[in-house]
Amino acid sequence: MKWFVLFLMVPVCFAHLNVYLSSAEVWRLLGLTAELFYVREGQINFYALNFVVPVPATIEELHFTWQSLTRRPLPYTLHVEVVSHQEAMHTPEFNITSEGFVPTEPQTWQVTLPCTHVVAAEVDITISLNVSTGSSSTTLHFRRRKICLKEAPRPAVRVDTIPHAPTSADIFYAGAGCAGGVLLIAAIGAAACRARARKLRRARSDEQDAHAFLPDSSCKSAASYTSYRRPTSLPAAAAEERARDLQQRIAELTIQRCRVRLRSVAMEGTFGRVYRGTYADEDGREQEVLVKTVAEHASQVQVSLLLQEGCMLYGLHHERVLSVLGVSIEDQTAPFLLYPWGSTWRNLKQFLLACRGVTVGGAAGTAPPPPPLTTQHVVRMALHALDGLLYLHSQHVLHKDIAARNCIVDENLRVMIADNALSRDLFPADYHCLGDNENRPIKWLALESLTKRQFNPAADVWALGVLLWELTTLAHQPYAEVDPFEVAAYLRDGYRLQQPANCPDELFAVMAYCWAMSPDDRPTLQQLQIFLRDFHTQLTRFV
Ligand SMILES: *[C@@H]1O[C@H](CO)[C@@H](O)[C@H](O)[C@H]1NC(C)=O
Ligand SMILES: *[C@@H]1O[C@H](CO)[C@@H](O)[C@H](O)[C@H]1NC(C)=O
């Protein structure tokens, strides 16, 4: 993995010095409980330095802590530069002098990043610290990306109206913070690994904490940011609660790699791999598992996406939801995610394709071809997915990528909703970039998600409609003839997916209802459930 390599390359010694973010600060910025050292006893954490930390709109000042560990005076100079979008930010200011000596007691100083609120922008800021030791000097650059909104940010939570209608800006920025969080966790974790490798003379409990937090905090940050915006500053009691909760989750989620046996490759993408295997718990009980991991050459972004998306459903328990069982990021090898797995379970998209006699994705074609699906089956399967989604929404989680590829089906045609980790890689034809760097499931997205990046429960309903269409067409590609760049215009002009040949009018009417232009005009999941149940009853009456 790149971050480990980076570490082994840098035996840089620096003035005897600590520069770090206190755990309170890391908590405030990233929702994790660990200190983040940029310089620890003179060793520079380049990995951490390389990351641009996203600063949410609600945070105006950043705190750094430092301490000189020598008695010799350590002169410093501090400088801050607004690298982009100068119009969005007033000049940042330190609350200590820009030249002086690093104190020998721990000192916290702050830099304020005042938005002008004239324009909305992501402002890149570089804080440079130059420390001289006798003849030489070293400069460290801390990079931040501050989110500036046009109006001053509202207080974090709003409990009136619909509890789950964050604006697109909320979602987008929360997402950005999340990715940064995962990468930083990696930095914290890597620092811990490096320190262990060097057999640090002094045992430091915080180091262990940082390492232990590695897998779970990624889940935590992902889980709390994927759907709903949470308050960025929590009352102390709540923070403590969360920290305790974290500890507990770590214990639940971290698994030892040695307990996992990989048996066969279930699916393979360009960098993602899905294996079938077994997991033996502490009592020696074996269980079938599915393992999602990435190849050696995967980038950091791919790794953090795997963790972030794989942990999306962590901690959710429902018979129609497949949530992650364990995570491992130990030992400098690729991280992996572990899911409970039944021997007859299959990816729903692959299953539907197999019903049509098409096989995709590696060793998927080994199972016998499934029996033909009837409308009754289809409706029942849709109801299962709907139950899963109802549960997610009741837990305030938006899925945002409901599709056959992200569902599981067993031999009794019971369907479960899974996360979308690695789906971009395993089903590349289902995702497209529209000129930006974001690979999105364009043809499953509701119009407002596509054009304004707004996500709401009704957007999941839209995607559920597309899933229903996939079920009735046995996983045909939606709008196969439409260029991804044209989809938004196509939808805006009122075009929708066509009625599949064998699809009853009533069922198609439901799908079309899910694709109403305005989110408010789409059915709620409860309405859909009532309709589909009734329809299912009617169907069984005639058989
Ligand atoms: C600078 O700000 C930090 C954090 O708010 C505070 O703890 C510290 O006392 C301040 N220092 C000075 C010199 O005002
Ligand atoms: C750091 O400060 C020292 C002393 O003020 C100066 O000689 C040196 O050029 C500075 N280094 C950088 C990279 O700015």
mmCIF file of N, CA and C in Angstrom, residues 121-174:
data_model
loop_
_atom_site.group_PDB
_atom_site.id
_atom_site.type_symbol
_atom_site.label_atom_id
_atom_site.label_comp_id
_atom_site.label_asym_id
_atom_site.label_seq_id
_atom_site.Cartn_x
_atom_site.Cartn_y
_atom_site.Cartn_z
ATOM 1 N N ALA A 121 -17.317 28.788 -2.030
ATOM 2 C CA ALA A 121 -16.144 28.201 -2.670
ATOM 3 C C ALA A 121 -15.475 27.233 -1.720
ATOM 4 N N GLU A 122 -14.673 26.373 -2.299
ATOM 5 C CA GLU A 122 -13.785 25.556 -1.484
ATOM 6 C C GLU A 122 -12.433 26.230 -1.563
ATOM 7 N N VAL A 123 -12.022 26.806 -0.468
ATOM 8 C CA VAL A 123 -10.827 27.632 -0.481
ATOM 9 C C VAL A 123 -9.628 26.810 -0.004
ATOM 10 N N ASP A 124 -8.608 26.759 -0.824
ATOM 11 C CA ASP A 124 -7.397 26.047 -0.428
ATOM 12 C C ASP A 124 -6.481 26.976 0.347
ATOM 13 N N ILE A 125 -6.037 26.479 1.481
ATOM 14 C CA ILE A 125 -5.184 27.285 2.354
ATOM 15 C C ILE A 125 -3.940 26.477 2.683
ATOM 16 N N THR A 126 -2.814 27.121 2.695
ATOM 17 C CA THR A 126 -1.599 26.439 3.136
ATOM 18 C C THR A 126 -1.020 27.197 4.308
ATOM 19 N N ILE A 127 -0.811 26.491 5.401
ATOM 20 C CA ILE A 127 -0.184 27.076 6.576
ATOM 21 C C ILE A 127 1.241 26.555 6.585
ATOM 22 N N SER A 128 2.200 27.449 6.562
ATOM 23 C CA SER A 128 3.592 27.003 6.500
ATOM 24 C C SER A 128 4.288 27.314 7.811
ATOM 25 N N LEU A 129 5.003 26.364 8.292
ATOM 26 C CA LEU A 129 5.749 26.514 9.538
ATOM 27 C C LEU A 129 7.208 26.236 9.246
ATOM 28 N N ASN A 130 8.030 27.192 9.533
ATOM 29 C CA ASN A 130 9.463 27.034 9.294
ATOM 30 C C ASN A 130 10.163 27.012 10.658
ATOM 31 N N VAL A 131 10.857 25.932 10.929
ATOM 32 C CA VAL A 131 11.575 25.820 12.205
ATOM 33 C C VAL A 131 13.063 25.710 11.911
ATOM 34 N N SER A 132 13.852 26.534 12.576
ATOM 35 C CA SER A 132 15.307 26.510 12.351
ATOM 36 C C SER A 132 15.991 25.772 13.476
ATOM 37 N N THR A 133 16.942 24.950 13.099
ATOM 38 C CA THR A 133 17.777 24.310 14.117
ATOM 39 C C THR A 133 19.207 24.620 13.742
ATOM 40 N N GLY A 134 19.807 25.530 14.472
ATOM 41 C CA GLY A 134 21.187 25.901 14.184
ATOM 42 C C GLY A 134 21.337 26.331 12.741
ATOM 43 N N SER A 135 22.060 25.533 11.963
ATOM 44 C CA SER A 135 22.391 25.950 10.605
ATOM 45 C C SER A 135 21.260 25.674 9.613
ATOM 46 N N SER A 136 20.466 24.646 9.886
ATOM 47 C CA SER A 136 19.471 24.272 8.871
ATOM 48 C C SER A 136 18.067 24.689 9.306
ATOM 49 N N SER A 137 17.139 24.611 8.374
ATOM 50 C CA SER A 137 15.757 24.888 8.719
ATOM 51 C C SER A 137 14.867 23.959 7.909
ATOM 52 N N THR A 138 13.703 23.693 8.443
ATOM 53 C CA THR A 138 12.749 22.819 7.754
ATOM 54 C C THR A 138 11.420 23.536 7.693
ATOM 55 N N THR A 139 10.760 23.411 6.572
ATOM 56 C CA THR A 139 9.441 24.030 6.444
ATOM 57 C C THR A 139 8.392 22.937 6.250
ATOM 58 N N LEU A 140 7.338 23.034 7.035
ATOM 59 C CA LEU A 140 6.218 22.104 6.902
ATOM 60 C C LEU A 140 5.037 22.862 6.335
ATOM 61 N N HIS A 141 4.311 22.210 5.442
ATOM 62 C CA HIS A 141 3.111 22.850 4.878
ATOM 63 C C HIS A 141 1.882 22.044 5.285
ATOM 64 N N PHE A 142 0.965 22.697 5.977
ATOM 65 C CA PHE A 142 -0.295 22.059 6.343
ATOM 66 C C PHE A 142 -1.352 22.570 5.372
ATOM 67 N N ARG A 143 -1.983 21.659 4.701
ATOM 68 C CA ARG A 143 -2.944 22.105 3.691
ATOM 69 C C ARG A 143 -4.383 21.848 4.148
ATOM 70 N N ARG A 144 -5.210 22.828 3.950
ATOM 71 C CA ARG A 144 -6.605 22.738 4.366
ATOM 72 C C ARG A 144 -7.498 23.182 3.220
ATOM 73 N N ARG A 145 -8.679 22.605 3.171
ATOM 74 C CA ARG A 145 -9.665 23.069 2.200
ATOM 75 C C ARG A 145 -10.904 23.488 2.964
ATOM 76 N N LYS A 146 -11.095 24.790 3.031
ATOM 77 C CA LYS A 146 -12.192 25.328 3.833
ATOM 78 C C LYS A 146 -13.434 25.511 2.959
ATOM 79 N N ILE A 147 -14.547 25.011 3.462
ATOM 80 C CA ILE A 147 -15.800 25.178 2.754
ATOM 81 C C ILE A 147 -16.400 26.520 3.153
ATOM 82 N N CYS A 148 -16.537 27.420 2.203
ATOM 83 C CA CYS A 148 -17.170 28.699 2.486
ATOM 84 C C CYS A 148 -18.515 28.729 1.779
ATOM 85 N N LEU A 149 -19.538 29.032 2.520
ATOM 86 C CA LEU A 149 -20.865 29.132 1.931
ATOM 87 C C LEU A 149 -21.194 30.592 1.684
ATOM 88 N N LYS A 150 -22.191 30.802 0.856
ATOM 89 C CA LYS A 150 -22.528 32.177 0.529
ATOM 90 C C LYS A 150 -23.169 32.876 1.723
ATOM 91 N N GLU A 151 -24.047 32.163 2.411
ATOM 92 C CA GLU A 151 -24.585 32.729 3.632
ATOM 93 C C GLU A 151 -23.876 32.070 4.804
ATOM 94 N N ALA A 152 -23.900 32.741 5.926
ATOM 95 C CA ALA A 152 -23.303 32.128 7.108
ATOM 96 C C ALA A 152 -24.041 30.822 7.382
ATOM 97 N N PRO A 153 -23.301 29.767 7.774
ATOM 98 C CA PRO A 153 -23.955 28.476 7.963
ATOM 99 C C PRO A 153 -25.013 28.528 9.043
ATOM 100 N N ARG A 154 -26.066 27.782 8.791
ATOM 101 C CA ARG A 154 -27.122 27.678 9.782
ATOM 102 C C ARG A 154 -26.627 26.805 10.919
ATOM 103 N N PRO A 155 -27.262 26.866 12.070
ATOM 104 C CA PRO A 155 -26.925 25.918 13.130
ATOM 105 C C PRO A 155 -27.077 24.508 12.578
ATOM 106 N N ALA A 156 -26.308 23.577 13.113
ATOM 107 C CA ALA A 156 -26.147 22.285 12.453
ATOM 108 C C ALA A 156 -27.424 21.480 12.216
ATOM 109 N N VAL A 157 -28.328 21.438 13.167
ATOM 110 C CA VAL A 157 -29.485 20.550 12.967
ATOM 111 C C VAL A 157 -30.783 21.324 12.857
ATOM 112 N N ARG A 158 -31.664 20.790 12.076
ATOM 113 C CA ARG A 158 -32.971 21.372 11.939
ATOM 114 C C ARG A 158 -33.930 20.206 12.072
ATOM 115 N N VAL A 159 -34.820 20.269 13.014
ATOM 116 C CA VAL A 159 -35.610 19.069 13.276
ATOM 117 C C VAL A 159 -37.008 19.163 12.709
ATOM 118 N N ASP A 160 -37.353 20.362 12.215
ATOM 119 C CA ASP A 160 -38.714 20.500 11.684
ATOM 120 C C ASP A 160 -38.839 19.809 10.330
ATOM 121 N N THR A 161 -39.946 19.972 9.685
ATOM 122 C CA THR A 161 -40.273 19.392 8.376
ATOM 123 C C THR A 161 -39.782 17.940 8.264
ATOM 124 N N ILE A 162 -39.398 17.570 7.067
ATOM 125 C CA ILE A 162 -38.949 16.190 6.867
ATOM 126 C C ILE A 162 -37.568 16.046 7.506
ATOM 127 N N PRO A 163 -37.368 15.022 8.320
ATOM 128 C CA PRO A 163 -36.094 14.918 9.009
ATOM 129 C C PRO A 163 -34.937 14.627 8.062
ATOM 130 N N HIS A 164 -35.217 14.218 6.855
ATOM 131 C CA HIS A 164 -34.124 13.786 5.982
ATOM 132 C C HIS A 164 -34.142 14.538 4.672
ATOM 133 N N ALA A 165 -33.980 15.843 4.739
ATOM 134 C CA ALA A 165 -33.893 16.554 3.476
ATOM 135 C C ALA A 165 -32.701 17.490 3.477
ATOM 136 N N PRO A 166 -31.503 16.906 3.574
ATOM 137 C CA PRO A 166 -30.330 17.772 3.550
ATOM 138 C C PRO A 166 -30.173 18.378 2.158
ATOM 139 N N THR A 167 -29.607 19.534 2.069
ATOM 140 C CA THR A 167 -29.412 20.138 0.756
ATOM 141 C C THR A 167 -28.263 19.447 0.060
ATOM 142 N N SER A 168 -28.159 19.695 -1.216
ATOM 143 C CA SER A 168 -27.079 19.048 -1.957
ATOM 144 C C SER A 168 -25.741 19.499 -1.412
ATOM 145 N N ALA A 169 -25.673 20.758 -0.992
ATOM 146 C CA ALA A 169 -24.392 21.248 -0.476
ATOM 147 C C ALA A 169 -24.014 20.469 0.774
ATOM 148 N N ASP A 170 -24.989 20.246 1.637
ATOM 149 C CA ASP A 170 -24.727 19.474 2.852
ATOM 150 C C ASP A 170 -24.135 18.123 2.491
ATOM 151 N N ILE A 171 -24.810 17.456 1.583
ATOM 152 C CA ILE A 171 -24.404 16.115 1.203
ATOM 153 C C ILE A 171 -23.014 16.143 0.610
ATOM 154 N N PHE A 172 -22.837 17.057 -0.304
ATOM 155 C CA PHE A 172 -21.567 17.085 -1.010
ATOM 156 C C PHE A 172 -20.416 17.342 -0.044
ATOM 157 N N TYR A 173 -20.621 18.335 0.822
ATOM 158 C CA TYR A 173 -19.524 18.664 1.714
ATOM 159 C C TYR A 173 -19.316 17.602 2.774
ATOM 160 N N ALA A 174 -20.418 17.025 3.218
ATOM 161 C CA ALA A 174 -20.277 15.937 4.182
ATOM 162 C C ALA A 174 -19.464 14.831 3.548
#
